[in-house]
Coordinates of N, CA and C in Angstrom, one line a residue:
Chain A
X24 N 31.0 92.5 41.4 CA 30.7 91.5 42.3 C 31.0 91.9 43.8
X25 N 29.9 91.1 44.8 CA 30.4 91.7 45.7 C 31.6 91.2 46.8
X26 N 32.4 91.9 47.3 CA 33.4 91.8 48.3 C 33.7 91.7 49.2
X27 N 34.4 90.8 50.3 CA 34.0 90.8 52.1 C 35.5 90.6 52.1
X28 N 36.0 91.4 53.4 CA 37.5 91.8 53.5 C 37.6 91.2 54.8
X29 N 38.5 90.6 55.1 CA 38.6 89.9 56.5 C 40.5 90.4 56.7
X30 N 41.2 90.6 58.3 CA 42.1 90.7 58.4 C 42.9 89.6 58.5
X31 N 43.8 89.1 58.1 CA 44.9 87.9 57.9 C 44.8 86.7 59.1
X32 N 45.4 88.0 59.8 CA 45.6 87.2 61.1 C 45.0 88.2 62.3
X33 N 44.4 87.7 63.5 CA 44.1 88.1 64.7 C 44.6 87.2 65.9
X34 N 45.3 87.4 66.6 CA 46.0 86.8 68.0 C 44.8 87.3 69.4
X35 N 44.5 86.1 70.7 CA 44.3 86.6 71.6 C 45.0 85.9 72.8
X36 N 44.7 86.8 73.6 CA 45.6 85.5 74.9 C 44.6 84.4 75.6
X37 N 45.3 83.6 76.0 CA 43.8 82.7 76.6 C 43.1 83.1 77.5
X38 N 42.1 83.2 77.5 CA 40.9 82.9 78.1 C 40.3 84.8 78.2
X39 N 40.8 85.2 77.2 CA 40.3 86.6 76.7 C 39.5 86.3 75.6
X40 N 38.8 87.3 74.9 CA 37.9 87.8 73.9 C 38.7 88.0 72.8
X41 N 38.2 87.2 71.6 CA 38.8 87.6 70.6 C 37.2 88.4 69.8
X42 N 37.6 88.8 68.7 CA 36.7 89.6 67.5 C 37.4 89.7 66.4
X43 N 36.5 88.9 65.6 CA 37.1 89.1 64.0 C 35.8 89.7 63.3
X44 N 36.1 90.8 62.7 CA 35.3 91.5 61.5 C 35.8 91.0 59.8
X45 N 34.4 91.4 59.6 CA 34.3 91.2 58.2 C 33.4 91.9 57.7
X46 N 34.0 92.9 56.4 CA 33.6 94.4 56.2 C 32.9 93.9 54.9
X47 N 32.0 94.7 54.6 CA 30.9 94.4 53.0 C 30.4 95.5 53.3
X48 N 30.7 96.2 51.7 CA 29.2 97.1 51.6 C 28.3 96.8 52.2
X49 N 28.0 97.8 53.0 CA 26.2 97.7 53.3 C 25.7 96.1 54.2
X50 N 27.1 95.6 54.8 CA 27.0 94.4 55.1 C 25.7 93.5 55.9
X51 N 25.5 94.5 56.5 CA 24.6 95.2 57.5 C 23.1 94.9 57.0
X52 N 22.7 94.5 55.3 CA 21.6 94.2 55.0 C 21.4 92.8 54.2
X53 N 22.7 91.9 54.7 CA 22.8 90.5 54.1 C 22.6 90.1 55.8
X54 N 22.7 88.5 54.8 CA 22.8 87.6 56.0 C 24.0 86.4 56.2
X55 N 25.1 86.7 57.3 CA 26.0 86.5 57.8 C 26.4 85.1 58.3
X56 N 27.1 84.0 57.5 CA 27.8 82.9 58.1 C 29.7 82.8 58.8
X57 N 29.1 82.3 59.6 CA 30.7 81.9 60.1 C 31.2 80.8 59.9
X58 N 32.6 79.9 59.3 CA 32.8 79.0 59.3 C 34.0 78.9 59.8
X59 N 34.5 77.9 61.0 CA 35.7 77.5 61.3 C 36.2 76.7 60.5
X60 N 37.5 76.9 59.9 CA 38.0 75.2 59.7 C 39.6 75.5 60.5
X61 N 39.6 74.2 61.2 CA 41.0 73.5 61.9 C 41.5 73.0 60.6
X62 N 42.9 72.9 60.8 CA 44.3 72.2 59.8 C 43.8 70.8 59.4
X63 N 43.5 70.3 58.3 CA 43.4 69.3 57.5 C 41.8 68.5 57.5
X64 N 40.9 69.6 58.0 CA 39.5 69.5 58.0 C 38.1 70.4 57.5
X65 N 37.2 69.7 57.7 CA 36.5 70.5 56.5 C 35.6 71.8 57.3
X66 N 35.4 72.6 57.0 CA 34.6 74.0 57.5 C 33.7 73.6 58.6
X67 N 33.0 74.1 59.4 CA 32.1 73.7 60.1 C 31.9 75.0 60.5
X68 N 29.9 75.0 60.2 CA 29.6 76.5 60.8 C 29.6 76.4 61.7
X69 N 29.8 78.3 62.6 CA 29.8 78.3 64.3 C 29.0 79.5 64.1
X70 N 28.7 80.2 63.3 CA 27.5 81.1 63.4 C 27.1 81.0 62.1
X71 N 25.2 81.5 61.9 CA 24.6 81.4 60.7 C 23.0 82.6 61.0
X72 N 23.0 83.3 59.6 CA 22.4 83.8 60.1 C 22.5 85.2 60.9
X73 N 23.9 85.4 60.9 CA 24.5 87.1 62.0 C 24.4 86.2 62.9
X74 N 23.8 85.7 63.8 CA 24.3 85.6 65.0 C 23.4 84.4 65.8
X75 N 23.0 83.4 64.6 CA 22.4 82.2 65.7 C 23.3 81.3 65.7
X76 N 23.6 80.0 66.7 CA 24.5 79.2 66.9 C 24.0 77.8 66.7
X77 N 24.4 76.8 65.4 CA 24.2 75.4 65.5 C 23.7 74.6 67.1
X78 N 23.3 73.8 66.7 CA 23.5 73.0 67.8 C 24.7 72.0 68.0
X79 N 25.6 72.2 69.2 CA 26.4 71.7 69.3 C 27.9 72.7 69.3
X80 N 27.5 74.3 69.3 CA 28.7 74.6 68.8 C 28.6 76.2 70.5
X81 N 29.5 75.8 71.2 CA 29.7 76.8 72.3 C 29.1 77.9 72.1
X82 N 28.4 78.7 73.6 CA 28.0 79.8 73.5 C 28.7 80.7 73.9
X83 N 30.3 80.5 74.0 CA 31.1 81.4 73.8 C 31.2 81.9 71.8
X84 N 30.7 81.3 71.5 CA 30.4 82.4 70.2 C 29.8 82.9 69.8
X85 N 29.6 83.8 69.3 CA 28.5 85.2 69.2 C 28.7 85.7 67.6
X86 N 27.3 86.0 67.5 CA 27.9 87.3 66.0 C 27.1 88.5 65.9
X87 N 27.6 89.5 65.4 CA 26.6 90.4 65.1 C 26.8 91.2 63.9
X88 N 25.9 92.3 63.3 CA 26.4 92.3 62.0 C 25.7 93.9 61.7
X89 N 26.4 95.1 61.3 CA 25.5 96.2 61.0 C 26.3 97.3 60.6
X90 N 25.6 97.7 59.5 CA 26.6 98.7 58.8 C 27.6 97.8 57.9
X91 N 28.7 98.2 57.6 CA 30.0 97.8 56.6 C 30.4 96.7 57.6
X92 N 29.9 96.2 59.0 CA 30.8 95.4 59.1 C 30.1 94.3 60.1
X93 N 30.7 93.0 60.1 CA 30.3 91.6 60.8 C 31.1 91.8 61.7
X94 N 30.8 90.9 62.9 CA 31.8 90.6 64.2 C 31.5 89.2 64.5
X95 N 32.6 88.3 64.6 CA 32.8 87.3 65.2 C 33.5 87.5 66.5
X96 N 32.9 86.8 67.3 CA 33.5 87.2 69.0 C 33.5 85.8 69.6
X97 N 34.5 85.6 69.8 CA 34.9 84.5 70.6 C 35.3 85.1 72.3
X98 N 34.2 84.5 73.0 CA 34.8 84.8 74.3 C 35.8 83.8 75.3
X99 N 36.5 83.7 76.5 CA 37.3 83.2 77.2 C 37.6 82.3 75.7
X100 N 38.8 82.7 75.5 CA 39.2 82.0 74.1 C 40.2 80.6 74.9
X101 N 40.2 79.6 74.2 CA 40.7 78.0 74.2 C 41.6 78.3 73.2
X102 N 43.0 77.2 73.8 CA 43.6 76.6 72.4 C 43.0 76.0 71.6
X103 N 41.7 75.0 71.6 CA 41.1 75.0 71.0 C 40.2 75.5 69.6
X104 N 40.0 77.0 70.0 CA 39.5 77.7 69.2 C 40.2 78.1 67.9
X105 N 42.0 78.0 67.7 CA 42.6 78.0 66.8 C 42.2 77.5 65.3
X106 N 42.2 78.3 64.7 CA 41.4 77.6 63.2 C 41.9 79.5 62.8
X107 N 40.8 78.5 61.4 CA 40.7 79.8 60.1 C 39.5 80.0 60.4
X108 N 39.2 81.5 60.3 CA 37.7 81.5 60.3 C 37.5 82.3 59.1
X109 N 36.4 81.9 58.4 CA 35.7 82.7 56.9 C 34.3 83.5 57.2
X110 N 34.4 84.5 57.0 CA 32.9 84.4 56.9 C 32.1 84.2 55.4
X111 N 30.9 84.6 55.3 CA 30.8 84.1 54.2 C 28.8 85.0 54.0
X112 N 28.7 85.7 52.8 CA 27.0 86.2 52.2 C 26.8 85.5 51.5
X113 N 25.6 85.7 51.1 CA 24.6 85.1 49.8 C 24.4 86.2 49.2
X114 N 24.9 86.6 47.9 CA 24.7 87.6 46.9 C 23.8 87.1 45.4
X115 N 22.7 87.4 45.8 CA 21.8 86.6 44.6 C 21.9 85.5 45.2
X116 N 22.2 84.5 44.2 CA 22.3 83.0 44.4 C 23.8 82.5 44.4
X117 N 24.8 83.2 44.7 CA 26.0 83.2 44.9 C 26.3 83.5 46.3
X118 N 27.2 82.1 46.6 CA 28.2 82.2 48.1 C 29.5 83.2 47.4
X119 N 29.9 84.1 48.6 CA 30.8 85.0 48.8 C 31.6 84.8 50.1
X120 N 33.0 84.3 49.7 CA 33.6 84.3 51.3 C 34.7 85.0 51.0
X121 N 34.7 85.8 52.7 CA 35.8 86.1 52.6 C 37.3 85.8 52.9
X122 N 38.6 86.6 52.6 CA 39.8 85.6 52.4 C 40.0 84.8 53.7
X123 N 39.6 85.3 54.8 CA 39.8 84.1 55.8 C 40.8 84.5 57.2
X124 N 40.1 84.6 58.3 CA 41.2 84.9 59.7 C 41.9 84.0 60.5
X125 N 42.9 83.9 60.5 CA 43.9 83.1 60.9 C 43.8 83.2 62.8
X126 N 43.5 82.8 63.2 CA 42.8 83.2 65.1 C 44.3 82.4 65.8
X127 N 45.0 83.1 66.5 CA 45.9 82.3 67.0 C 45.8 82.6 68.4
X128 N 46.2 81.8 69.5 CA 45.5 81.7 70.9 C 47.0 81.7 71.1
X129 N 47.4 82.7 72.5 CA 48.7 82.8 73.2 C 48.7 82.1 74.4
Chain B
X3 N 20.5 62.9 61.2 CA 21.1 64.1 61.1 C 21.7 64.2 60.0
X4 N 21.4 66.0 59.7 CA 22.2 65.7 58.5 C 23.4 65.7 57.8
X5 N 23.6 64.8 57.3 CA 25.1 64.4 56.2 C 25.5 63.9 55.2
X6 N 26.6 64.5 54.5 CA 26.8 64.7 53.4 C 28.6 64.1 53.5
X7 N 28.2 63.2 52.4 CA 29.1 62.2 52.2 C 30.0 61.9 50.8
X8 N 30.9 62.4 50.6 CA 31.8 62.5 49.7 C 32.6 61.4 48.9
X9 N 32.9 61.1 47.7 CA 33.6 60.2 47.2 C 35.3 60.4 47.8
X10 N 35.6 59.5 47.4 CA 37.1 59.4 47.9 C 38.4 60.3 46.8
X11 N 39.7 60.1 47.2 CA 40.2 60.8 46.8 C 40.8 60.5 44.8
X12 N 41.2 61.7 44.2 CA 41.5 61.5 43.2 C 42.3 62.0 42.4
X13 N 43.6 60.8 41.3 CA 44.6 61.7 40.6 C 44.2 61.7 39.5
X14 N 44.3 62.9 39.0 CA 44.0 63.2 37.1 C 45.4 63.2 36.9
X15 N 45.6 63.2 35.3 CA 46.7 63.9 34.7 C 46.1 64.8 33.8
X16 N 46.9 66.1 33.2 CA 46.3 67.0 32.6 C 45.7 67.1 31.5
X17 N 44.3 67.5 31.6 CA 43.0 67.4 30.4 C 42.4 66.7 31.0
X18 N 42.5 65.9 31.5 CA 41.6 64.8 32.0 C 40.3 65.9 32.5
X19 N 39.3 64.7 33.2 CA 37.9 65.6 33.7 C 38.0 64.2 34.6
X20 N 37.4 65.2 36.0 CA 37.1 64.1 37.3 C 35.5 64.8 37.7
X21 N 35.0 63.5 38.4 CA 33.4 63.7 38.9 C 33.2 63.0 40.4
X22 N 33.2 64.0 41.1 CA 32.8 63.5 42.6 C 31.5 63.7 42.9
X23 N 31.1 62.8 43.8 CA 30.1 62.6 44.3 C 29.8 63.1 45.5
X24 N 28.8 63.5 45.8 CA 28.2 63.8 47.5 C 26.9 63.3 48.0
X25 N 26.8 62.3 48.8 CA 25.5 61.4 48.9 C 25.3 62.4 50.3
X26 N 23.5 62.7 50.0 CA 22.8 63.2 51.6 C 22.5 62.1 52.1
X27 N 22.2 62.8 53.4 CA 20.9 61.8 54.6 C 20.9 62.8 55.4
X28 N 19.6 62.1 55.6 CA 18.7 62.9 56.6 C 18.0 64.4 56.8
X29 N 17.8 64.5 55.8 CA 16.9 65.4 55.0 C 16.4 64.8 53.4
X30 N 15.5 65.8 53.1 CA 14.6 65.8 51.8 C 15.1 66.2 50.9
X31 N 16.5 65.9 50.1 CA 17.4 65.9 49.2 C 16.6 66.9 48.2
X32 N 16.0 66.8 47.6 CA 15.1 67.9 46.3 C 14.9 68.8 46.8
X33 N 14.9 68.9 48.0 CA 14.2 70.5 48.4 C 15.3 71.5 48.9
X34 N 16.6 71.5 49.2 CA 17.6 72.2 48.8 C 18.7 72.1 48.3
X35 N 19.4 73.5 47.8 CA 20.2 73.7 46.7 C 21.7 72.7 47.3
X36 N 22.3 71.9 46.0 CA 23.7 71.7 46.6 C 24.7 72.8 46.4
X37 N 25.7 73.3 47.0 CA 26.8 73.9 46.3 C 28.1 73.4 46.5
X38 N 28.9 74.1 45.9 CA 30.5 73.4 45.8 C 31.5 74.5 45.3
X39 N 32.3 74.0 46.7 CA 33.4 75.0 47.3 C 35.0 74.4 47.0
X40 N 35.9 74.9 46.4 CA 37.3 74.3 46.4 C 37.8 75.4 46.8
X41 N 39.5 74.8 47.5 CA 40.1 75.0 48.6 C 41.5 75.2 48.0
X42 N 42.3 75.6 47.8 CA 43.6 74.9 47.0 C 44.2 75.0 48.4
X43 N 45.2 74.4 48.4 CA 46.5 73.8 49.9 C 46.8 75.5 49.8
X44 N 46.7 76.1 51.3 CA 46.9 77.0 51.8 C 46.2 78.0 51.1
X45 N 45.5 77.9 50.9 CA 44.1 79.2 50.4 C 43.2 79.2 50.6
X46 N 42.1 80.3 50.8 CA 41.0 80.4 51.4 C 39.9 79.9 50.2
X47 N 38.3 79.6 51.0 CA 37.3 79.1 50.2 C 36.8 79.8 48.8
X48 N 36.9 78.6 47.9 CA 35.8 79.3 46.6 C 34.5 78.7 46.1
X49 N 33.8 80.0 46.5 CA 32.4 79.1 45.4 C 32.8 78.5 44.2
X50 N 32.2 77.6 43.9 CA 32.2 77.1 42.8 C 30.7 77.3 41.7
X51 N 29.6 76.9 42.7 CA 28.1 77.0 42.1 C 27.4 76.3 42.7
X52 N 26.2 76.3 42.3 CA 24.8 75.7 42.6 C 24.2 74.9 41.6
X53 N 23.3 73.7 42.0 CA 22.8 73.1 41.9 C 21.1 72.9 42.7
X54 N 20.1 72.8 41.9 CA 18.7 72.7 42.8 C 18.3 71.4 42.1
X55 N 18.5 70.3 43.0 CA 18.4 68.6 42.7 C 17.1 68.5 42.6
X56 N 15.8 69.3 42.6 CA 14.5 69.4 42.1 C 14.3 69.9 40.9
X57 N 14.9 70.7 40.4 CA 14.5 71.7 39.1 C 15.7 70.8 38.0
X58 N 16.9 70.6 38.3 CA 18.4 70.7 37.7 C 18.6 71.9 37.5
X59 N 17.9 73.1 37.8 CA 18.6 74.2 37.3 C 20.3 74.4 38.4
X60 N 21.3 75.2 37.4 CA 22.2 75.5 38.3 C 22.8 76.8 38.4
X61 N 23.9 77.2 38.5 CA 24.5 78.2 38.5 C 25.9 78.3 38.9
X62 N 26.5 78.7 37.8 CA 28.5 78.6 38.0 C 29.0 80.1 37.8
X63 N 29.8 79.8 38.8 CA 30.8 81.3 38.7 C 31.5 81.3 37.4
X64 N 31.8 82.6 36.7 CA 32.3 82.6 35.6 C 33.8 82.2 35.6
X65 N 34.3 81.8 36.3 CA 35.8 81.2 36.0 C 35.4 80.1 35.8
X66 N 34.4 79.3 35.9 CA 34.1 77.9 35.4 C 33.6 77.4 34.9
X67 N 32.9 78.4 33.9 CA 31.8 78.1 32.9 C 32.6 77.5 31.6
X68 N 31.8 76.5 31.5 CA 32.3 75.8 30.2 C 32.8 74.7 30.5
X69 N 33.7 74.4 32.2 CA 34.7 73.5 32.5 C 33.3 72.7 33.6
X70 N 32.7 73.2 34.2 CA 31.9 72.2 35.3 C 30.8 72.0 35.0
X71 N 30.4 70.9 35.1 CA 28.6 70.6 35.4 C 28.2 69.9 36.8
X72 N 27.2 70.5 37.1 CA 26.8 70.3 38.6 C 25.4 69.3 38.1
X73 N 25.5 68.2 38.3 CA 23.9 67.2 38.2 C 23.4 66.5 39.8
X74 N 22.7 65.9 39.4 CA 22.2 65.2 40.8 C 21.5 63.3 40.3
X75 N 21.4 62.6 41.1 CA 20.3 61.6 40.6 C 19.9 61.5 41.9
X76 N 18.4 61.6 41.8 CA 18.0 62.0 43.2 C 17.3 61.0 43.7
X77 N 17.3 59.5 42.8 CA 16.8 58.4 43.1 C 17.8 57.7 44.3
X78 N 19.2 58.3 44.6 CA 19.9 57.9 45.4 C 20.9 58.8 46.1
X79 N 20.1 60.5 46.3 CA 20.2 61.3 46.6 C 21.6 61.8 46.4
X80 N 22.0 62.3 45.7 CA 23.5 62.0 45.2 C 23.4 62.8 44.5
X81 N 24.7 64.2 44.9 CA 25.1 65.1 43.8 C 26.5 64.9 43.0
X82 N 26.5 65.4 41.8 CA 27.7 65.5 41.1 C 28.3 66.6 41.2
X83 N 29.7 66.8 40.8 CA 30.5 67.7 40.5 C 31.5 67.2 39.4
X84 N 31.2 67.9 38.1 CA 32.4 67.3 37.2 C 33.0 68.3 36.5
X85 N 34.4 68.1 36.4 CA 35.0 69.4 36.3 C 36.2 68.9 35.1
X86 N 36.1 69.3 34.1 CA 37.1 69.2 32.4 C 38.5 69.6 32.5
X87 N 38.9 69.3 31.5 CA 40.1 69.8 30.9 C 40.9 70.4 32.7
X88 N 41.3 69.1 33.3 CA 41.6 69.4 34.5 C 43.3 70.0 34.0
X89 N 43.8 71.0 34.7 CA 44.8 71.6 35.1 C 45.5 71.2 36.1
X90 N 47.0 71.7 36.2 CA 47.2 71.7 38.3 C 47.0 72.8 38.7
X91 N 46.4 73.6 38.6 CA 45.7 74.9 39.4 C 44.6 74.1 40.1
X92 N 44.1 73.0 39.2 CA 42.7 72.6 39.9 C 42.9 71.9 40.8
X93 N 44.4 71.3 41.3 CA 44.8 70.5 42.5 C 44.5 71.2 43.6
X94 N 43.4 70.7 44.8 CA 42.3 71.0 45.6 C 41.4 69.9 46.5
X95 N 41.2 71.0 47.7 CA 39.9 70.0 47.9 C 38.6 70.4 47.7
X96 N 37.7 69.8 47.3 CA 36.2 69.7 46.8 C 35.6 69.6 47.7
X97 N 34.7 70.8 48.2 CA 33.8 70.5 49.4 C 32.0 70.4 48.6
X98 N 31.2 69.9 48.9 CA 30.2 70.4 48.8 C 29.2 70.8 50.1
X99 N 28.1 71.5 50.2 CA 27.8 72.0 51.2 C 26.2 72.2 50.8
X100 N 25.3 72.3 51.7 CA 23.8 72.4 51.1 C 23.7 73.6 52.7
X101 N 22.5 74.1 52.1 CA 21.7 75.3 53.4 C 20.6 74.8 53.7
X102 N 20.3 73.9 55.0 CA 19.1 73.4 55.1 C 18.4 74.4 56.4
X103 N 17.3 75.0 56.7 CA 16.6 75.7 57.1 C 17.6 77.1 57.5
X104 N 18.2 77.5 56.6 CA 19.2 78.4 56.6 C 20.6 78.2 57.0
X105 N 21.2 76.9 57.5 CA 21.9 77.1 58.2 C 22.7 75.8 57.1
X106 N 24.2 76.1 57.0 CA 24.9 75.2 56.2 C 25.7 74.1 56.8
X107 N 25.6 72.6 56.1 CA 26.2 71.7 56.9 C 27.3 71.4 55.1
X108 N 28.3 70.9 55.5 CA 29.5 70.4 54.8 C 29.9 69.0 54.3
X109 N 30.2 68.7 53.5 CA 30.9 67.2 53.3 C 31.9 67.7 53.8
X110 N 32.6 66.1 53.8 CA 34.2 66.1 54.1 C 35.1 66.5 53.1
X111 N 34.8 66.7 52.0 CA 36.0 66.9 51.6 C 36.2 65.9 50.6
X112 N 36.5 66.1 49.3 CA 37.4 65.3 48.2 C 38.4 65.8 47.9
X113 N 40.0 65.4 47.7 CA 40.9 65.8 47.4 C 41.2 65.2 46.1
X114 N 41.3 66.2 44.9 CA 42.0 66.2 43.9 C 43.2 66.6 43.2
X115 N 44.0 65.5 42.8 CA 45.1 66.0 42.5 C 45.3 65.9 40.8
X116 N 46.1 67.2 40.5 CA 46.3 67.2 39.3 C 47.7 66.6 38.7
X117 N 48.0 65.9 38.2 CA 49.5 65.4 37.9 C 49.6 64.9 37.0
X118 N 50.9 65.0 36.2 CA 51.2 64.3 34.9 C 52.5 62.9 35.7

């Protein structure tokens, strides 16, 4: 089955650039969701697609995606931005997420 | 706009089987897949499976086969999730989630609790 590896935790300071990857075989020929979730709420996409953006969700987010690996980029980062972030493929007809980045804003 | 509306929360005791609900709006309910995601308290997302509220066809990850059925009644746009011989490993929250023009929108959330 397939696998998407995300790092634990990523720290930035405010109002810097954060980037969270998320590695898959060949990741590079799927197609890439982002999901935030904040403490005691439910996921909300912030990217879909590698790199298009909901309506409603800042264009300080970005994605891009090629080779073994995804990038989530949060620019001038907010305390706000704090959350879990997942990403997440479609393998066949199966969702795949990965374990999940812990974003902490200094 | 679209949303996806979840039953309230729920305690089993063990063996039991619980069934949540997820009501849409604002979209064409039959024309995409539902799926459903659990959460356990401090752990990252799991598929659970699919559902196509047009066909009934579905599809379950093998840790759940035998234990879930995913249905729909689409006369009041309303998906199921029913899940057996509940355990406390299954203490969780229940999301379901649908992909409409590619892009995924979420319920809130059911919380299940398992307890004797």
């Amino acid at each position: 089955s397939y696998e998407l590896s995300q790092a634990l935790s990523v720290s930035v300071a405010l109002g810097q650039t954060a980037r969270i990857d998320c590695a898959g075989n060949n990741i590079g020929s799927k197609s890439v969701q982002w999901h935030q979730q904040k403490p005691g709420q439910a996921p909300v996409v912030v990217i879909y697609r590698d790199k298009n953006r909901p309506s409603g969700i800042s264009e300080r987010f970005s994605g891009s995606n090629s080779g073994n690996t995804a990038t989530l980029t949060i620019s001038r980062a907010q305390a706000g931005d704090e959350a879990d972030y997942y990403c997440q493929v479609w393998d066949s007809n199966f969702w795949v997420f990965g374990g999940g980045t812990k974003l902490t804003v200094l | 706009q679209i949303q996806l509306v979840q039953s309230g929360a729920e305690v089993k005791k063990p063996g039991a089987s619980v069934k949540v609900s997820c009501k849409a709006s604002g979209y064409t309910f039959t024309f995409y897949d539902i799926n459903w995601v659990r959460q356990a308290t401090g752990q990252g997302l799991e598929w659970m499976g699919w559902m196509n509220p047009h066909s009934g066809n579905t599809g379950y990850t093998q840790k759940f086969q035998g234990r879930v059925t995913m249905t729909s009644d689409n006369s009041i746009s309303t998906a199921y999730l029913e899940l057996s011989s509940l355990r406390s490993e299954d203490t969780a929250m229940y999301y379901c989630a649908t992909l409409y023009m590619a892009q995924p929108f979420w319920g809130q959330g059911t919380l299940v609790t398992v307890s004797s």
